[in-house]
């Protein structure tokens, strides 16, 4: 995709949700109070101010590396967000986006930031300073009330626009020693917060203040220094897009002997081994036809592949230990299994040593144990293939099944199901 620079300097951004100012051809200054500001002022009983920034508090369950919030969701072409007018929402609109914070920030010194930008592709055209925007939060303001805001002056539906924070003079400021300022450069924003550190950087879509029926915006190339979230479209059978949805996720690409932690949205080839034992990984894969499918895996490691029919297979990595212990009493204590949880929407499959499970929209557990491969369904339906018995079984919510490591000596019966939840 090719980014296009936004053009035009006739508009000056006032705040995320309060007022937009522009000069017409006669030099007259006109102020528009947005719907979001009116709704916020009515519901909160406070006057609108530039401190209203729809940037979230850091998520306790997020990684800090461009963690999505609101209704945002990573897709194969970027972060998909939507916003609409909503009097019940905090600022009169719904909002979504992604933020980077905490140890994930490449620097907490505003003066050390040497790259600060994002690209966006909206569903509707506009000319304002209150739609997709960049928010930098400083430590001298509570809940991101001391911040710098940068929004584009205009955009075209279906077209990518590039917003560069370091070259723009359309920043606005709230808090700090300068108070409320407009038409600022990034250097001027920094000067307004002497001694303060950067606590969070967010890219936000809150365009419900402009379009009551809502606007959908795709965000991509979210950049702070060397921390870039870039969505590369997945290719059927070739590569997938992955991101650490929570905790720590490491990947080992084909041909490599090292596991590397993924910090932002990453493109990996099939054949990659993913370690999500201490985190949750979101996998975005191509469908046979247009579009993508996605799923989350956690509490285990797996190798990832995709066949020509578009089914993504997560093959459990590792072997259970202690299976060679002969004492029955010690067997109960010693063995450890290899597990993997999945929660997907699309055509996915988990594969254990003695069986596989195919799904389309399910939450389920796959576990390699000493006595076989165990499956349990929390939600949805599993299509099990038992490699040992050479048969297929359908499992539904609350059901479990063990594909044994060896055939029992007695006649095979129907005692394979465990119906406890």
CSV table of C-alpha atoms in Angstrom, one decimal:
chain,number,residue,atom,x,y,z
A,1,UNK,CA,0.0,0.0,0.0
A,2,UNK,CA,1.2,3.5,-0.7
A,3,UNK,CA,0.7,6.3,1.8
A,4,UNK,CA,-0.4,9.6,0.6
A,5,UNK,CA,0.5,12.8,2.4
A,6,UNK,CA,-2.4,14.9,3.7
A,7,UNK,CA,-2.6,18.4,2.2
A,8,UNK,CA,-4.1,21.7,3.1
A,9,UNK,CA,-3.4,24.0,6.1
A,10,UNK,CA,-6.6,25.8,6.3
A,11,UNK,CA,-7.9,23.9,9.3
A,12,UNK,CA,-6.6,24.2,12.8
A,13,UNK,CA,-7.3,21.5,15.3
A,14,UNK,CA,-8.8,22.7,18.6
A,15,UNK,CA,-9.4,19.5,20.6
A,16,UNK,CA,-10.4,15.9,20.2
A,17,UNK,CA,-14.0,16.5,20.9
A,18,UNK,CA,-14.7,20.1,21.7
A,19,UNK,CA,-14.1,22.8,19.0
A,20,UNK,CA,-12.7,23.1,15.5
A,21,UNK,CA,-11.5,26.4,14.1
A,22,UNK,CA,-10.8,27.4,10.5
A,23,UNK,CA,-10.3,30.6,8.5
A,24,UNK,CA,-12.4,31.2,5.4
A,25,UNK,CA,-11.2,33.1,2.4
A,26,UNK,CA,-12.1,36.5,4.1
A,27,UNK,CA,-9.9,35.7,7.1
A,28,UNK,CA,-12.9,35.3,9.4
A,29,UNK,CA,-12.5,32.8,12.2
A,30,UNK,CA,-15.4,30.4,12.7
A,31,UNK,CA,-15.8,27.9,15.5
A,32,UNK,CA,-17.8,24.8,15.4
A,33,UNK,CA,-18.8,23.0,18.5
A,34,UNK,CA,-18.9,19.3,17.8
A,35,UNK,CA,-21.7,17.0,18.7
A,36,UNK,CA,-19.3,15.1,20.9
A,37,UNK,CA,-18.5,18.2,23.0
A,38,UNK,CA,-22.1,19.1,23.4
A,39,UNK,CA,-23.1,15.6,24.5
A,40,UNK,CA,-20.1,15.4,26.9
A,41,UNK,CA,-20.8,18.8,28.4
A,42,UNK,CA,-24.4,17.9,29.0
A,43,UNK,CA,-23.8,14.5,30.5
A,44,UNK,CA,-20.8,15.6,32.6
A,45,UNK,CA,-21.9,19.1,33.6
A,46,UNK,CA,-18.5,20.4,32.6
A,47,UNK,CA,-17.4,22.8,30.0
A,48,UNK,CA,-15.7,21.4,26.9
A,49,UNK,CA,-11.9,21.7,27.0
A,50,UNK,CA,-8.9,20.5,24.9
A,51,UNK,CA,-8.1,18.1,27.8
A,52,UNK,CA,-10.8,15.7,26.5
A,53,UNK,CA,-8.7,13.0,24.9
A,54,UNK,CA,-10.1,9.7,24.0
A,55,UNK,CA,-6.9,7.8,24.9
A,56,UNK,CA,-7.4,4.9,27.4
A,57,UNK,CA,-5.6,4.2,30.6
A,58,UNK,CA,-3.0,1.5,30.0
A,59,UNK,CA,-4.7,-2.0,29.9
A,60,UNK,CA,-3.7,-4.4,32.7
A,61,UNK,CA,-4.2,-7.3,30.2
A,62,UNK,CA,-2.4,-5.7,27.3
A,63,UNK,CA,1.2,-6.0,26.2
A,64,UNK,CA,1.8,-2.2,26.0
A,65,UNK,CA,2.9,-2.7,22.4
A,66,UNK,CA,0.1,-1.0,20.4
A,67,UNK,CA,-2.6,-2.6,22.6
A,68,UNK,CA,-6.0,-2.2,20.9
A,69,UNK,CA,-8.9,-0.6,22.9
A,70,UNK,CA,-12.5,0.1,22.3
A,71,UNK,CA,-13.9,-1.8,19.3
A,72,UNK,CA,-10.6,-1.9,17.5
A,73,UNK,CA,-9.4,-5.2,16.0
A,74,UNK,CA,-6.2,-6.0,14.1
A,75,UNK,CA,-6.9,-7.3,10.6
A,76,UNK,CA,-4.6,-8.3,7.7
A,77,UNK,CA,-4.5,-4.7,6.5
A,78,UNK,CA,-4.3,-2.7,9.7
A,79,UNK,CA,-6.3,-1.8,12.9
A,80,UNK,CA,-10.0,-1.7,12.0
A,81,UNK,CA,-11.9,0.9,14.2
A,82,UNK,CA,-15.4,2.4,14.1
A,83,UNK,CA,-16.9,5.4,15.9
A,84,UNK,CA,-20.4,6.8,16.2
A,85,UNK,CA,-22.3,9.3,18.3
A,86,UNK,CA,-23.3,7.8,21.6
A,87,UNK,CA,-24.7,10.0,24.5
A,88,UNK,CA,-24.0,7.2,26.9
A,89,UNK,CA,-20.3,7.1,26.1
A,90,UNK,CA,-17.7,9.0,28.1
A,91,UNK,CA,-17.3,11.8,25.6
A,92,UNK,CA,-20.5,11.5,23.6
A,93,UNK,CA,-19.0,9.2,21.0
A,94,UNK,CA,-17.6,5.7,20.9
A,95,UNK,CA,-13.9,5.5,20.2
A,96,UNK,CA,-11.2,2.9,19.5
A,97,UNK,CA,-7.6,2.7,18.5
A,98,UNK,CA,-4.3,1.4,19.9
A,99,UNK,CA,-1.8,2.6,22.4
A,100,UNK,CA,1.8,1.9,23.5
A,101,UNK,CA,2.8,2.5,27.1
A,102,UNK,CA,5.0,1.4,30.0
A,103,UNK,CA,8.1,-0.6,29.2
A,104,UNK,CA,7.0,-0.9,25.6
A,105,UNK,CA,7.7,2.7,25.0
A,106,UNK,CA,11.0,3.1,23.1
A,107,UNK,CA,11.6,6.2,25.2
A,108,UNK,CA,9.8,8.3,27.8
A,109,UNK,CA,11.7,11.4,26.8
A,110,UNK,CA,9.8,13.5,24.4
A,111,UNK,CA,13.0,15.0,23.1
A,112,UNK,CA,14.3,11.6,22.2
A,113,UNK,CA,11.4,10.8,19.9
A,114,UNK,CA,12.6,10.8,16.3
A,115,UNK,CA,9.7,9.2,14.5
A,116,UNK,CA,6.0,9.8,15.3
A,117,UNK,CA,3.4,9.0,12.6
A,118,UNK,CA,0.6,6.9,11.4
A,119,UNK,CA,-1.4,6.1,8.2
A,120,UNK,CA,-5.2,5.9,8.0
A,121,UNK,CA,-7.9,4.9,5.5
A,122,UNK,CA,-11.5,6.2,6.3
A,123,UNK,CA,-14.9,5.1,5.0
A,124,UNK,CA,-16.0,8.8,4.6
A,125,UNK,CA,-14.3,11.9,3.4
A,126,UNK,CA,-13.9,14.8,5.8
A,127,UNK,CA,-12.2,18.2,6.5
A,128,UNK,CA,-11.7,18.7,10.2
A,129,UNK,CA,-9.4,18.1,13.1
A,130,UNK,CA,-11.4,15.6,15.0
A,131,UNK,CA,-11.2,12.2,13.5
A,132,UNK,CA,-8.2,9.8,13.4
A,133,UNK,CA,-5.6,11.5,15.6
A,134,UNK,CA,-2.4,11.0,17.4
A,135,UNK,CA,-2.3,11.6,21.2
A,136,UNK,CA,0.8,11.9,23.3
A,137,UNK,CA,0.2,11.8,27.0
A,138,UNK,CA,2.6,13.5,29.5
A,139,UNK,CA,3.2,12.8,33.2
A,140,UNK,CA,2.1,16.3,34.3
A,141,UNK,CA,-1.6,15.5,33.5
A,142,UNK,CA,-3.9,13.0,35.1
A,143,UNK,CA,-5.4,10.3,32.9
A,144,UNK,CA,-3.8,11.8,29.8
A,145,UNK,CA,-5.2,15.2,30.5
A,146,UNK,CA,-1.8,16.7,29.9
A,147,UNK,CA,-1.3,15.9,26.2
A,148,UNK,CA,-0.5,16.8,22.7
A,149,UNK,CA,-3.1,16.1,20.0
A,150,UNK,CA,-2.5,15.9,16.2
A,151,UNK,CA,-5.3,15.3,13.7
A,152,UNK,CA,-5.2,15.6,9.9
A,153,UNK,CA,-6.8,18.6,8.3
A,154,UNK,CA,-8.6,16.7,5.6
A,155,UNK,CA,-9.0,13.2,4.2
A,156,UNK,CA,-10.6,11.3,1.3
A,157,UNK,CA,-12.7,8.1,1.7
A,158,UNK,CA,-10.9,5.0,0.6
A,159,UNK,CA,-7.6,6.7,0.3
A,160,UNK,CA,-4.5,6.3,2.6
A,161,UNK,CA,-3.3,9.5,4.3
A,162,UNK,CA,0.0,9.8,6.1
A,163,UNK,CA,0.1,11.9,9.3
A,164,UNK,CA,3.7,12.9,10.3
A,165,UNK,CA,3.8,14.3,13.8
A,166,UNK,CA,7.4,15.7,13.6
A,167,UNK,CA,6.8,17.8,10.5
A,168,UNK,CA,3.3,19.1,11.4
A,169,UNK,CA,2.4,22.5,12.9
A,170,UNK,CA,-1.2,21.5,13.6
A,171,UNK,CA,-0.6,20.1,17.1
A,172,UNK,CA,-2.8,21.3,20.0
A,173,UNK,CA,-1.8,21.2,23.6
A,174,UNK,CA,-3.6,20.9,26.9
A,175,UNK,CA,-2.1,21.1,30.4
A,176,UNK,CA,1.5,21.7,31.2
A,177,UNK,CA,3.0,25.1,31.6
A,178,UNK,CA,1.4,26.4,28.4
A,179,UNK,CA,-2.2,25.5,29.0
A,180,UNK,CA,-4.4,25.3,25.9
A,181,UNK,CA,-2.5,26.0,22.7
A,182,UNK,CA,-3.3,25.5,19.0
A,183,UNK,CA,-1.4,25.3,15.8
A,184,UNK,CA,1.8,24.1,17.5
A,185,UNK,CA,4.8,22.3,16.3
A,186,UNK,CA,6.1,19.1,18.1
A,187,UNK,CA,8.9,21.2,19.6
A,188,UNK,CA,6.4,23.6,21.0
A,189,UNK,CA,4.4,20.8,22.5
A,190,UNK,CA,7.5,19.5,24.2
A,191,UNK,CA,8.3,22.9,25.6
A,192,UNK,CA,4.8,23.1,27.2
A,193,UNK,CA,5.7,20.1,29.4
A,194,UNK,CA,9.1,20.8,30.8
A,195,UNK,CA,10.5,18.0,32.9
A,196,UNK,CA,7.5,15.7,32.1
A,197,UNK,CA,7.9,12.2,30.7
A,198,UNK,CA,5.8,10.6,28.0
A,199,UNK,CA,3.5,8.0,29.6
A,200,UNK,CA,1.5,6.9,26.6
A,201,UNK,CA,1.1,7.3,22.8
A,202,UNK,CA,-2.2,6.5,21.2
A,203,UNK,CA,-3.8,6.6,17.8
A,204,UNK,CA,-7.5,7.2,18.1
A,205,UNK,CA,-10.6,7.1,15.9
A,206,UNK,CA,-13.4,9.1,17.5
A,207,UNK,CA,-15.0,10.5,14.4
A,208,UNK,CA,-18.5,10.0,15.8
A,209,UNK,CA,-18.2,13.6,16.7
A,210,UNK,CA,-18.3,14.3,13.0
A,211,UNK,CA,-20.6,11.6,11.7
A,212,UNK,CA,-23.5,10.6,14.0
A,213,UNK,CA,-24.1,7.4,12.0
A,214,UNK,CA,-20.5,6.5,12.4
A,215,UNK,CA,-17.3,6.2,10.4
A,216,UNK,CA,-15.0,3.3,10.0
A,217,UNK,CA,-11.3,3.9,9.9
A,218,UNK,CA,-8.4,1.6,9.2
A,219,UNK,CA,-5.1,2.5,10.9
A,220,UNK,CA,-1.7,1.2,9.9
A,221,UNK,CA,2.0,2.0,10.3
A,222,UNK,CA,1.6,3.2,13.9
A,223,UNK,CA,5.1,4.5,14.7
A,224,UNK,CA,7.0,5.7,17.7
A,225,UNK,CA,10.8,5.6,17.0
A,226,UNK,CA,11.6,2.0,16.1
A,227,UNK,CA,8.3,0.6,17.5
A,228,UNK,CA,6.2,0.2,14.4
A,229,UNK,CA,2.9,-1.7,14.1
A,230,UNK,CA,2.7,-2.5,10.4
A,231,UNK,CA,0.0,-4.9,9.0
A,232,UNK,CA,1.3,-6.9,6.1
A,233,UNK,CA,-1.6,-8.7,4.4
A,234,UNK,CA,-1.3,-12.5,4.9
A,235,UNK,CA,-0.9,-14.8,1.9
A,236,UNK,CA,-2.6,-18.1,1.6
A,237,UNK,CA,-0.2,-20.9,2.5
A,238,UNK,CA,2.8,-18.5,2.6
A,239,UNK,CA,2.6,-16.2,5.6
A,240,UNK,CA,0.3,-15.1,8.4
A,241,UNK,CA,0.2,-12.0,10.5
A,242,UNK,CA,0.6,-12.4,14.3
A,243,UNK,CA,0.5,-10.1,17.3
A,244,UNK,CA,0.9,-10.6,21.0
A,245,UNK,CA,-2.6,-10.0,22.3
A,246,UNK,CA,-1.4,-10.4,25.9
A,247,UNK,CA,1.7,-11.4,27.9
A,248,UNK,CA,4.9,-12.6,26.2
A,249,UNK,CA,4.9,-14.3,22.8
A,250,UNK,CA,8.0,-15.6,21.1
A,251,UNK,CA,8.4,-17.0,17.6
A,252,UNK,CA,11.1,-19.1,15.9
A,253,UNK,CA,11.0,-18.7,12.1
A,254,UNK,CA,12.0,-21.6,9.8
A,255,UNK,CA,15.7,-22.1,9.6
A,256,UNK,CA,16.3,-20.2,12.9
A,257,UNK,CA,17.4,-21.8,16.2
A,258,UNK,CA,16.4,-18.8,18.3
A,259,UNK,CA,13.0,-17.7,19.7
A,260,UNK,CA,12.5,-13.9,19.4
A,261,UNK,CA,9.8,-11.9,21.2
A,262,UNK,CA,7.3,-10.2,18.9
A,263,UNK,CA,6.6,-6.7,20.1
A,264,UNK,CA,4.3,-5.4,17.4
A,265,UNK,CA,2.2,-6.7,14.5
A,266,UNK,CA,4.5,-9.1,12.7
A,267,UNK,CA,4.4,-11.1,9.4
A,268,UNK,CA,5.7,-14.7,9.8
A,269,UNK,CA,6.0,-17.5,7.3
A,270,UNK,CA,4.2,-20.8,7.8
A,271,UNK,CA,6.4,-23.3,9.5
A,272,UNK,CA,7.1,-20.8,12.3
A,273,UNK,CA,7.0,-22.2,15.8
A,274,UNK,CA,5.1,-19.9,18.2
A,275,UNK,CA,5.6,-20.0,22.0
A,276,UNK,CA,2.5,-18.6,23.7
A,277,UNK,CA,3.0,-20.4,27.0
A,278,UNK,CA,3.1,-17.1,28.9
A,279,UNK,CA,0.8,-15.1,26.7
A,280,UNK,CA,-1.8,-15.0,24.0
A,281,UNK,CA,-1.1,-14.8,20.3
A,282,UNK,CA,-3.6,-13.5,17.7
A,283,UNK,CA,-3.1,-15.2,14.3
A,284,UNK,CA,-4.6,-13.5,11.2
A,285,UNK,CA,-4.6,-15.7,8.1
A,286,UNK,CA,-5.8,-15.4,4.5
A,287,UNK,CA,-9.0,-17.2,3.3
A,288,UNK,CA,-9.1,-19.1,0.1
A,289,UNK,CA,-11.1,-16.2,-1.4
A,290,UNK,CA,-11.0,-12.6,-0.3
A,291,UNK,CA,-10.7,-11.6,3.3
A,292,UNK,CA,-9.0,-12.9,6.4
A,293,UNK,CA,-9.8,-15.2,9.4
A,294,UNK,CA,-8.4,-14.9,12.9
A,295,UNK,CA,-7.9,-16.8,16.0
A,296,UNK,CA,-6.2,-16.6,19.4
A,297,UNK,CA,-4.0,-19.3,21.0
A,298,UNK,CA,-2.6,-19.4,24.5
A,299,UNK,CA,-1.0,-21.5,27.3
A,300,UNK,CA,1.1,-23.5,24.9
A,301,UNK,CA,3.5,-23.8,21.9
A,302,UNK,CA,2.7,-24.8,18.4
A,303,UNK,CA,4.0,-24.9,14.8
A,304,UNK,CA,1.8,-23.1,12.3
A,305,UNK,CA,0.8,-24.3,8.7
A,306,UNK,CA,-1.9,-23.6,6.2
A,307,UNK,CA,-3.2,-25.9,3.5
A,308,UNK,CA,-4.7,-25.0,0.1
A,309,UNK,CA,-8.2,-25.1,1.5
A,310,UNK,CA,-7.3,-22.3,3.9
A,311,UNK,CA,-7.3,-24.4,7.1
A,312,UNK,CA,-4.7,-23.1,9.5
A,313,UNK,CA,-3.1,-25.9,11.6
A,314,UNK,CA,-1.6,-25.4,15.0
A,315,UNK,CA,0.5,-28.5,15.7
A,316,UNK,CA,1.4,-28.9,19.4
A,317,UNK,CA,5.1,-28.6,20.1
A,318,UNK,CA,6.9,-30.6,22.8
A,319,UNK,CA,6.2,-34.0,24.4
A,320,UNK,CA,4.7,-34.8,27.8
A,321,UNK,CA,7.4,-35.8,30.3
A,322,UNK,CA,7.5,-38.6,32.9
A,323,UNK,CA,5.6,-41.1,30.6
A,324,UNK,CA,8.3,-43.7,31.0
A,325,UNK,CA,7.9,-43.9,34.8
A,326,UNK,CA,6.7,-47.5,35.6
A,327,UNK,CA,5.3,-47.1,39.1
A,328,UNK,CA,1.6,-46.3,38.9
A,329,UNK,CA,1.9,-44.2,42.0
A,330,UNK,CA,4.7,-42.1,40.5
A,331,UNK,CA,2.9,-41.9,37.1
A,332,UNK,CA,0.1,-40.0,38.8
A,333,UNK,CA,2.6,-37.4,40.1
A,334,UNK,CA,5.4,-37.2,37.6
A,335,UNK,CA,3.9,-36.8,34.0
A,336,UNK,CA,3.4,-33.3,32.6
A,337,UNK,CA,1.3,-32.7,29.6
A,338,UNK,CA,1.6,-30.4,26.6
A,339,UNK,CA,-1.4,-28.1,26.2
A,340,UNK,CA,-2.8,-25.5,23.9
A,341,UNK,CA,-6.0,-23.4,24.1
A,342,UNK,CA,-7.7,-22.0,21.1
A,343,UNK,CA,-10.4,-19.4,20.5
A,344,UNK,CA,-11.0,-18.8,16.8
A,345,UNK,CA,-13.3,-17.5,14.1
A,346,UNK,CA,-12.5,-19.2,10.9
A,347,UNK,CA,-11.1,-22.5,9.6
A,348,UNK,CA,-8.5,-23.7,12.1
A,349,UNK,CA,-7.2,-27.0,13.3
A,350,UNK,CA,-5.2,-28.2,16.2
A,351,UNK,CA,-3.1,-31.4,15.9
A,352,UNK,CA,-1.8,-33.5,18.7
A,353,UNK,CA,0.3,-36.7,18.7
A,354,UNK,CA,-2.8,-39.0,18.4
A,355,UNK,CA,-5.6,-36.9,17.1
A,356,UNK,CA,-6.6,-33.6,15.5
A,357,UNK,CA,-9.6,-31.2,16.0
A,358,UNK,CA,-11.1,-29.1,13.2
A,359,UNK,CA,-13.1,-26.0,14.1
A,360,UNK,CA,-14.8,-22.9,12.6
A,361,UNK,CA,-15.7,-20.9,15.6
A,362,UNK,CA,-14.8,-22.5,18.9
A,363,UNK,CA,-13.1,-22.3,22.3
A,364,UNK,CA,-11.4,-25.6,23.0
A,365,UNK,CA,-8.4,-27.3,24.7
A,366,UNK,CA,-6.0,-29.7,23.0
A,367,UNK,CA,-3.6,-31.6,25.3
A,368,UNK,CA,-1.0,-34.2,24.6
A,369,UNK,CA,-0.8,-36.6,27.6
A,370,UNK,CA,0.9,-39.9,28.3
A,371,UNK,CA,-2.2,-41.8,27.5
A,372,UNK,CA,-3.2,-39.9,24.3
A,373,UNK,CA,-4.4,-36.6,23.0
A,374,UNK,CA,-7.2,-35.1,25.0
A,375,UNK,CA,-9.8,-32.6,23.6
A,376,UNK,CA,-12.3,-30.5,25.5
A,377,UNK,CA,-14.9,-28.1,24.1
A,378,UNK,CA,-15.9,-25.0,26.0
A,379,UNK,CA,-17.9,-23.4,23.2
A,380,UNK,CA,-18.8,-24.4,19.7
A,381,UNK,CA,-18.2,-27.8,18.0
A,382,UNK,CA,-15.1,-29.9,17.3
A,383,UNK,CA,-14.6,-32.4,14.6
A,384,UNK,CA,-12.2,-34.9,16.0
A,385,UNK,CA,-10.0,-37.3,14.0
A,386,UNK,CA,-8.7,-40.2,16.1
A,387,UNK,CA,-5.5,-41.4,14.6
A,388,UNK,CA,-5.3,-44.5,16.7
A,389,UNK,CA,-8.9,-45.8,16.2
A,390,UNK,CA,-9.1,-44.3,12.7
A,391,UNK,CA,-12.4,-42.7,13.2
A,392,UNK,CA,-14.1,-39.3,13.4
A,393,UNK,CA,-16.0,-38.0,16.4
A,394,UNK,CA,-18.1,-34.8,16.8
A,395,UNK,CA,-17.9,-33.0,20.2
A,396,UNK,CA,-20.1,-30.2,21.4
A,397,UNK,CA,-20.0,-27.8,24.3
A,398,UNK,CA,-19.0,-29.4,27.6
A,399,UNK,CA,-17.8,-32.7,26.0
A,400,UNK,CA,-14.4,-34.2,26.0
A,401,UNK,CA,-12.6,-37.0,24.2
A,402,UNK,CA,-9.4,-38.9,24.4
A,403,UNK,CA,-7.7,-40.2,21.3
A,404,UNK,CA,-5.6,-42.9,23.0
A,405,UNK,CA,-1.9,-43.5,22.5
A,406,UNK,CA,-2.6,-47.2,21.9
A,407,UNK,CA,-5.7,-49.4,21.4
A,408,UNK,CA,-7.0,-51.0,24.7
A,409,UNK,CA,-6.8,-54.7,25.0
A,410,UNK,CA,-10.6,-55.0,25.8
A,411,UNK,CA,-13.3,-54.4,23.2
A,412,UNK,CA,-13.7,-50.8,22.3
A,413,UNK,CA,-16.8,-49.3,23.8
A,414,UNK,CA,-18.4,-45.9,24.1
A,415,UNK,CA,-16.6,-44.9,27.3
A,416,UNK,CA,-14.5,-42.4,25.5
A,417,UNK,CA,-16.6,-39.4,26.4
A,418,UNK,CA,-16.3,-37.3,29.5
A,419,UNK,CA,-19.3,-35.1,29.7
A,420,UNK,CA,-18.3,-33.0,32.7
A,421,UNK,CA,-17.8,-29.3,32.0
